[in-house]
PDB file of C-alpha atoms in Angstrom:
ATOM      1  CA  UNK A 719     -19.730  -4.369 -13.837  1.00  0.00           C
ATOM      2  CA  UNK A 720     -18.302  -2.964 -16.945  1.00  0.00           C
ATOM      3  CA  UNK A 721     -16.775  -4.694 -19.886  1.00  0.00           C
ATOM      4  CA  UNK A 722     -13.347  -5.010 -19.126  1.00  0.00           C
ATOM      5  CA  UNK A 723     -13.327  -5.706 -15.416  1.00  0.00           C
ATOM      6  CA  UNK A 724     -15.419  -9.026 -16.919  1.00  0.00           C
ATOM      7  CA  UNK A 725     -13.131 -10.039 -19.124  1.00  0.00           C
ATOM      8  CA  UNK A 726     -10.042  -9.257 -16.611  1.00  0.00           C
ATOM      9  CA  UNK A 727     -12.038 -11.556 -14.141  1.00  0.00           C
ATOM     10  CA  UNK A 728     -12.485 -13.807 -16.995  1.00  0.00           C
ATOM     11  CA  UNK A 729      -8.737 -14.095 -18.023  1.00  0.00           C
ATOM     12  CA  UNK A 730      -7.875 -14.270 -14.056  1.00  0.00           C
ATOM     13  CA  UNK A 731     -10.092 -16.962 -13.578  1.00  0.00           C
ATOM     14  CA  UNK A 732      -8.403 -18.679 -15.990  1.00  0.00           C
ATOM     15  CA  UNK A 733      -4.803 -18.503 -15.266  1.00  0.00           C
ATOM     16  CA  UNK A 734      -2.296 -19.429 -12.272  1.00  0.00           C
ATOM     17  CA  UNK A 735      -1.246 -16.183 -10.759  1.00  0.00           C
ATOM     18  CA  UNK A 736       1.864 -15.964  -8.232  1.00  0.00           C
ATOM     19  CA  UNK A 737       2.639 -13.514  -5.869  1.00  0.00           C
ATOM     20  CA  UNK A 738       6.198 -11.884  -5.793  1.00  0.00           C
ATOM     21  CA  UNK A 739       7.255 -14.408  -3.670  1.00  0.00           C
ATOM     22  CA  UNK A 740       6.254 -17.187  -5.328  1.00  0.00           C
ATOM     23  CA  UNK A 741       7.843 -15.232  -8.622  1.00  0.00           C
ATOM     24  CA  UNK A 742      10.934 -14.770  -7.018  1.00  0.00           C
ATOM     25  CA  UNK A 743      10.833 -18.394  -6.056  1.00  0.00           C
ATOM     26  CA  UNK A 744       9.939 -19.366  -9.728  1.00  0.00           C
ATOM     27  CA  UNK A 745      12.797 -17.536 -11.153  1.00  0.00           C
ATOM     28  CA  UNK A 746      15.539 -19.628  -8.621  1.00  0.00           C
ATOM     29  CA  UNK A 747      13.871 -22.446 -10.158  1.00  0.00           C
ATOM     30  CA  UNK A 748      14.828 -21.187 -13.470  1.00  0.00           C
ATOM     31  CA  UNK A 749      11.790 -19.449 -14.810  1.00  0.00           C
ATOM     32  CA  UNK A 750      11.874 -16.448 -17.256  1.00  0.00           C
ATOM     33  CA  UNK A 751      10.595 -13.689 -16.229  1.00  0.00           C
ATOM     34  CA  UNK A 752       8.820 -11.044 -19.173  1.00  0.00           C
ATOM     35  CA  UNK A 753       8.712  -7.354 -18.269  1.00  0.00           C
ATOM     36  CA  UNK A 754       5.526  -6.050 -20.710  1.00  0.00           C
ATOM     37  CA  UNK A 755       6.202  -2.445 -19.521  1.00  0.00           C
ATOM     38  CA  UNK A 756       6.951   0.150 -22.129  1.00  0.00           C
ATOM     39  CA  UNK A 757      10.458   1.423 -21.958  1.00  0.00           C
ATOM     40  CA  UNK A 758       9.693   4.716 -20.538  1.00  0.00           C
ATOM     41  CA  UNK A 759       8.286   2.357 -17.454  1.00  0.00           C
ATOM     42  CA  UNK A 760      11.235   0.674 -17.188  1.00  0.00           C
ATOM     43  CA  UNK A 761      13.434   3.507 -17.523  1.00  0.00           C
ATOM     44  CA  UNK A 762      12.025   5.736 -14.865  1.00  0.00           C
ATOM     45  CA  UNK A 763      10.599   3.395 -11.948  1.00  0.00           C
ATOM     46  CA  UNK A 764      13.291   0.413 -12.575  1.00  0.00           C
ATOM     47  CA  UNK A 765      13.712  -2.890 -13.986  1.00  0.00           C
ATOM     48  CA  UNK A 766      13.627  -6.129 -12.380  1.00  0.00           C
ATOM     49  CA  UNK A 767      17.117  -7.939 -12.893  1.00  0.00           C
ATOM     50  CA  UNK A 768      16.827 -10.552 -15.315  1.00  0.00           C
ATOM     51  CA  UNK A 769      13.618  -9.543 -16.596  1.00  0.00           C
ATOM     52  CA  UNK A 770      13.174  -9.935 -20.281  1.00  0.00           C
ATOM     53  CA  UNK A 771      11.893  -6.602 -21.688  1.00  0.00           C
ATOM     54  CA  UNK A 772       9.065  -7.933 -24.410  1.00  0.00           C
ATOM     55  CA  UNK A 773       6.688  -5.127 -25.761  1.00  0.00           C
ATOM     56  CA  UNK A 774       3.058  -6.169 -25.712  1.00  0.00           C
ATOM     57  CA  UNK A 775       2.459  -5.732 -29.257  1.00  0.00           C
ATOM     58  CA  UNK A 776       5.659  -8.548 -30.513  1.00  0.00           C
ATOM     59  CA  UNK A 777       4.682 -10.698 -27.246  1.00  0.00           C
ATOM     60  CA  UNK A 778       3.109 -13.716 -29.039  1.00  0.00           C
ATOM     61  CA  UNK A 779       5.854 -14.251 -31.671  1.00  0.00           C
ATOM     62  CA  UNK A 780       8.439 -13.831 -28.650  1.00  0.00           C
ATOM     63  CA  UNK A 781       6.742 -16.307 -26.806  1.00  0.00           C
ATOM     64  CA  UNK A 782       5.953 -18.856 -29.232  1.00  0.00           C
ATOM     65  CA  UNK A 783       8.276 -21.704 -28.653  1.00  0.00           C
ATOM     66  CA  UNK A 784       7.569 -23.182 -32.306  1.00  0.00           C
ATOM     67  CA  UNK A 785       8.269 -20.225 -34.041  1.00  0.00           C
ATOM     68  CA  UNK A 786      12.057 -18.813 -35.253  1.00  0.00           C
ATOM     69  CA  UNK A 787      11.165 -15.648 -33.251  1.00  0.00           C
ATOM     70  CA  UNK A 788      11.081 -16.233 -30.110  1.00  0.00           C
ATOM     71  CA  UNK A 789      13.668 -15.273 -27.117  1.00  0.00           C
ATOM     72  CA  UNK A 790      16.811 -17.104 -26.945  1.00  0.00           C
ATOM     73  CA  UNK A 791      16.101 -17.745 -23.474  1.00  0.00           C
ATOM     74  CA  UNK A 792      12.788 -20.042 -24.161  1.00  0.00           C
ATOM     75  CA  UNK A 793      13.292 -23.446 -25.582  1.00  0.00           C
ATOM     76  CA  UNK A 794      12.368 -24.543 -28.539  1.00  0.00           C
ATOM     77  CA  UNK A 795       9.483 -26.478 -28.601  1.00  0.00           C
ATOM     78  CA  UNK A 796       9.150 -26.706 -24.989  1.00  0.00           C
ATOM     79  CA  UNK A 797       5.102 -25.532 -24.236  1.00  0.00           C
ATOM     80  CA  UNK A 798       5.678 -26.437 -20.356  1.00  0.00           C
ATOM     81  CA  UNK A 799       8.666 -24.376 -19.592  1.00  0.00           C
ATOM     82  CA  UNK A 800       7.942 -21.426 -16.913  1.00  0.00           C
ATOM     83  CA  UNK A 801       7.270 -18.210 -18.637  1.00  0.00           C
ATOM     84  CA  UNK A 802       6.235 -15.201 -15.896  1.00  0.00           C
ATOM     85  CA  UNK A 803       4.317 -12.077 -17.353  1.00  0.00           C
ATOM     86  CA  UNK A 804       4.550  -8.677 -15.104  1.00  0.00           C
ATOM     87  CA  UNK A 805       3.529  -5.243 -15.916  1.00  0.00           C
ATOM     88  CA  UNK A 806       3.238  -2.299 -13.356  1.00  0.00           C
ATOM     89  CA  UNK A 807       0.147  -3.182 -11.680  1.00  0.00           C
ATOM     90  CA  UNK A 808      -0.767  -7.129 -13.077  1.00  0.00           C
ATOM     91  CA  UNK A 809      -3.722  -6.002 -15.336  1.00  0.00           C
ATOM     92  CA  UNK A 810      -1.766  -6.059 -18.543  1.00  0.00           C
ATOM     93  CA  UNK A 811       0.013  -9.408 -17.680  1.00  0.00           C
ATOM     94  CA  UNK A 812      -3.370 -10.665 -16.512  1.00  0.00           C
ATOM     95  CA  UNK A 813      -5.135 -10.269 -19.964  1.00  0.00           C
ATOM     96  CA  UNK A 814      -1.888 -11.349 -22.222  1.00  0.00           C
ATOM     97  CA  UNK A 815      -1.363 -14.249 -20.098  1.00  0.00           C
ATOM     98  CA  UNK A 816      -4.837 -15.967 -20.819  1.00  0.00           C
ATOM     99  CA  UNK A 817      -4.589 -14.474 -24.186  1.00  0.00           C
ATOM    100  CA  UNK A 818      -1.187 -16.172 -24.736  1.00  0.00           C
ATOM    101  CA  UNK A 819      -1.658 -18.941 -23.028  1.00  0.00           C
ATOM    102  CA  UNK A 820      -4.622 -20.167 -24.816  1.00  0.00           C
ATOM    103  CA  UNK A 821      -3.754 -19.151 -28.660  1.00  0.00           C
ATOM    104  CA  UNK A 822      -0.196 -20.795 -28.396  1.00  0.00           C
ATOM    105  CA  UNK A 823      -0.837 -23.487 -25.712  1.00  0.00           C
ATOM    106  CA  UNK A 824       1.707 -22.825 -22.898  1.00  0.00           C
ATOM    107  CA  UNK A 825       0.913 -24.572 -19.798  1.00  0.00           C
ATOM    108  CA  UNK A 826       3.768 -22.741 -17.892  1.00  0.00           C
ATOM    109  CA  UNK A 827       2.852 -19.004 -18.596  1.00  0.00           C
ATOM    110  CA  UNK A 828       2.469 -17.317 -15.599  1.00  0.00           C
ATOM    111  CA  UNK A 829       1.095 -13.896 -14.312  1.00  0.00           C
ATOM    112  CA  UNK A 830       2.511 -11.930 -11.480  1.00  0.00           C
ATOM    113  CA  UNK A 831      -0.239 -10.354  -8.989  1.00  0.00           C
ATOM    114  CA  UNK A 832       0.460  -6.539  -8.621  1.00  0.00           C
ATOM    115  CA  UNK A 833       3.151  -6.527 -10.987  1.00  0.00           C
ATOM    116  CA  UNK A 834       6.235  -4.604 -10.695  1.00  0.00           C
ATOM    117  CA  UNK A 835       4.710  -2.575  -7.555  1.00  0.00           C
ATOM    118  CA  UNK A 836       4.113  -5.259  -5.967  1.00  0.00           C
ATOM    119  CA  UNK A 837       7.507  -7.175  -6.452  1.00  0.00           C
ATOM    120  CA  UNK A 838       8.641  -3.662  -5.323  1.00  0.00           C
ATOM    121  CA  UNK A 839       6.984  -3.233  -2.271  1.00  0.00           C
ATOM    122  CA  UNK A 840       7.974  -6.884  -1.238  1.00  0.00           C
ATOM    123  CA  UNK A 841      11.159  -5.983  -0.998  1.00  0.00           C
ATOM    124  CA  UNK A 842      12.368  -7.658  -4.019  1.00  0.00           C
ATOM    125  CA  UNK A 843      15.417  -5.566  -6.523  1.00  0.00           C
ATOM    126  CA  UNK A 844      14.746  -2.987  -8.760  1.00  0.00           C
ATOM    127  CA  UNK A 845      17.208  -1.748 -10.776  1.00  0.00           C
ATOM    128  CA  UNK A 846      16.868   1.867 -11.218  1.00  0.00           C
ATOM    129  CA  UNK A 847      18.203   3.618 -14.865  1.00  0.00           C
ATOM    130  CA  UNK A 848      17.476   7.490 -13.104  1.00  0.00           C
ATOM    131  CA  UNK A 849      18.968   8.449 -10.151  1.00  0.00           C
ATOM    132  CA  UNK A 850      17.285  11.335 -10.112  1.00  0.00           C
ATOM    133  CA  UNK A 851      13.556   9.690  -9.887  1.00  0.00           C
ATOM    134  CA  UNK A 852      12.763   8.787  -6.093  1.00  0.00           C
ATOM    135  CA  UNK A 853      12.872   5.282  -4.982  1.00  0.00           C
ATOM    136  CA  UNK A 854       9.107   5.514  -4.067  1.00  0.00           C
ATOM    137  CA  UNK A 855       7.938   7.096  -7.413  1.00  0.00           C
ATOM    138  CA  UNK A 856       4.701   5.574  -8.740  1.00  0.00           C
ATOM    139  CA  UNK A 857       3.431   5.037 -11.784  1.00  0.00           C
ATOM    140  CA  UNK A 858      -0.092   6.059 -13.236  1.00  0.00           C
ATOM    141  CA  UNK A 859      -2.346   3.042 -12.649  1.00  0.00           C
ATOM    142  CA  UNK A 860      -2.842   0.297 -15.887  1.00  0.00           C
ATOM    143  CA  UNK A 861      -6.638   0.837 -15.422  1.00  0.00           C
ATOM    144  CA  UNK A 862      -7.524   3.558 -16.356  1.00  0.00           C
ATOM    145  CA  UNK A 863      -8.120   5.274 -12.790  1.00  0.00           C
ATOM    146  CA  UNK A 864      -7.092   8.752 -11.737  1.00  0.00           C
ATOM    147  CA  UNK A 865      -4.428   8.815  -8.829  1.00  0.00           C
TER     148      UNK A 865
END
């Protein structure tokens, strides 16, 4: 097994994933839900309503709840609040959320298995910017494979 799919295991072991359901369920509940996709993601295969769009490079100073950075829709000081992570696929969310979770201490950070794709093909909304992209476009796999 090669580096990365260790550490991916690693970080999975570590963290409580949900499937779109149980995201969809989480954000009823209240939960905030992080897109980590870059922009030209978002733009061409859709956005999830509500999402927070959060680039993977600011993501720990938008996420820390002590800090004057983070997003106006986390509470301050609150380490337990609900936090989802999803990227296209759920490797990038994978690895940020153990990341995350164990430099800044939030309990509630979640990931979301099979990210946007999977949230897609669950039937759940996606917002599309380009109506000239087909509704079943796919994106280029997060790791690393050829499609």
């Amino acid at each position: 097994m090669n580096a990365i799919s260790r550490l991916l295991d690693q970080a999975r072991e570590r963290i409580i994933r949900y499937s779109p359901a149980e995201a969809a369920e989480a954000l009823r509940r209240g939960a905030v839900l992080v897109d980590l996709r870059p922009t030209e993601y978002r733009w061409r295969f859709g956005e999830i309503p509500g999402a927070v769009p959060v680039s993977r490079h600011v993501l720990e100073w938008r996420l820390d709840v002590t800090s004057p950075w983070h997003l106006k829709e986390l509470r301050h000081g609150d380490v337990d609040q609900e936090i989802l992570l999803i990227c296209n696929e759920g490797y990038t969310s994978s690895l940020a959320a153990y990341q995350v979770a164990v430099h800044l201490g939030l309990t509630g950070l979640r990931d979301v298995a099979g990210g946007v794709a999977a949230w897609r093909a669950a039937g759940y909304p996606v917002m599309s910017r380009l109506t000239t992209q087909p509704e079943r476009a796919a994106a280029p796999p997060e790791d690393g494979r050829r499609m």
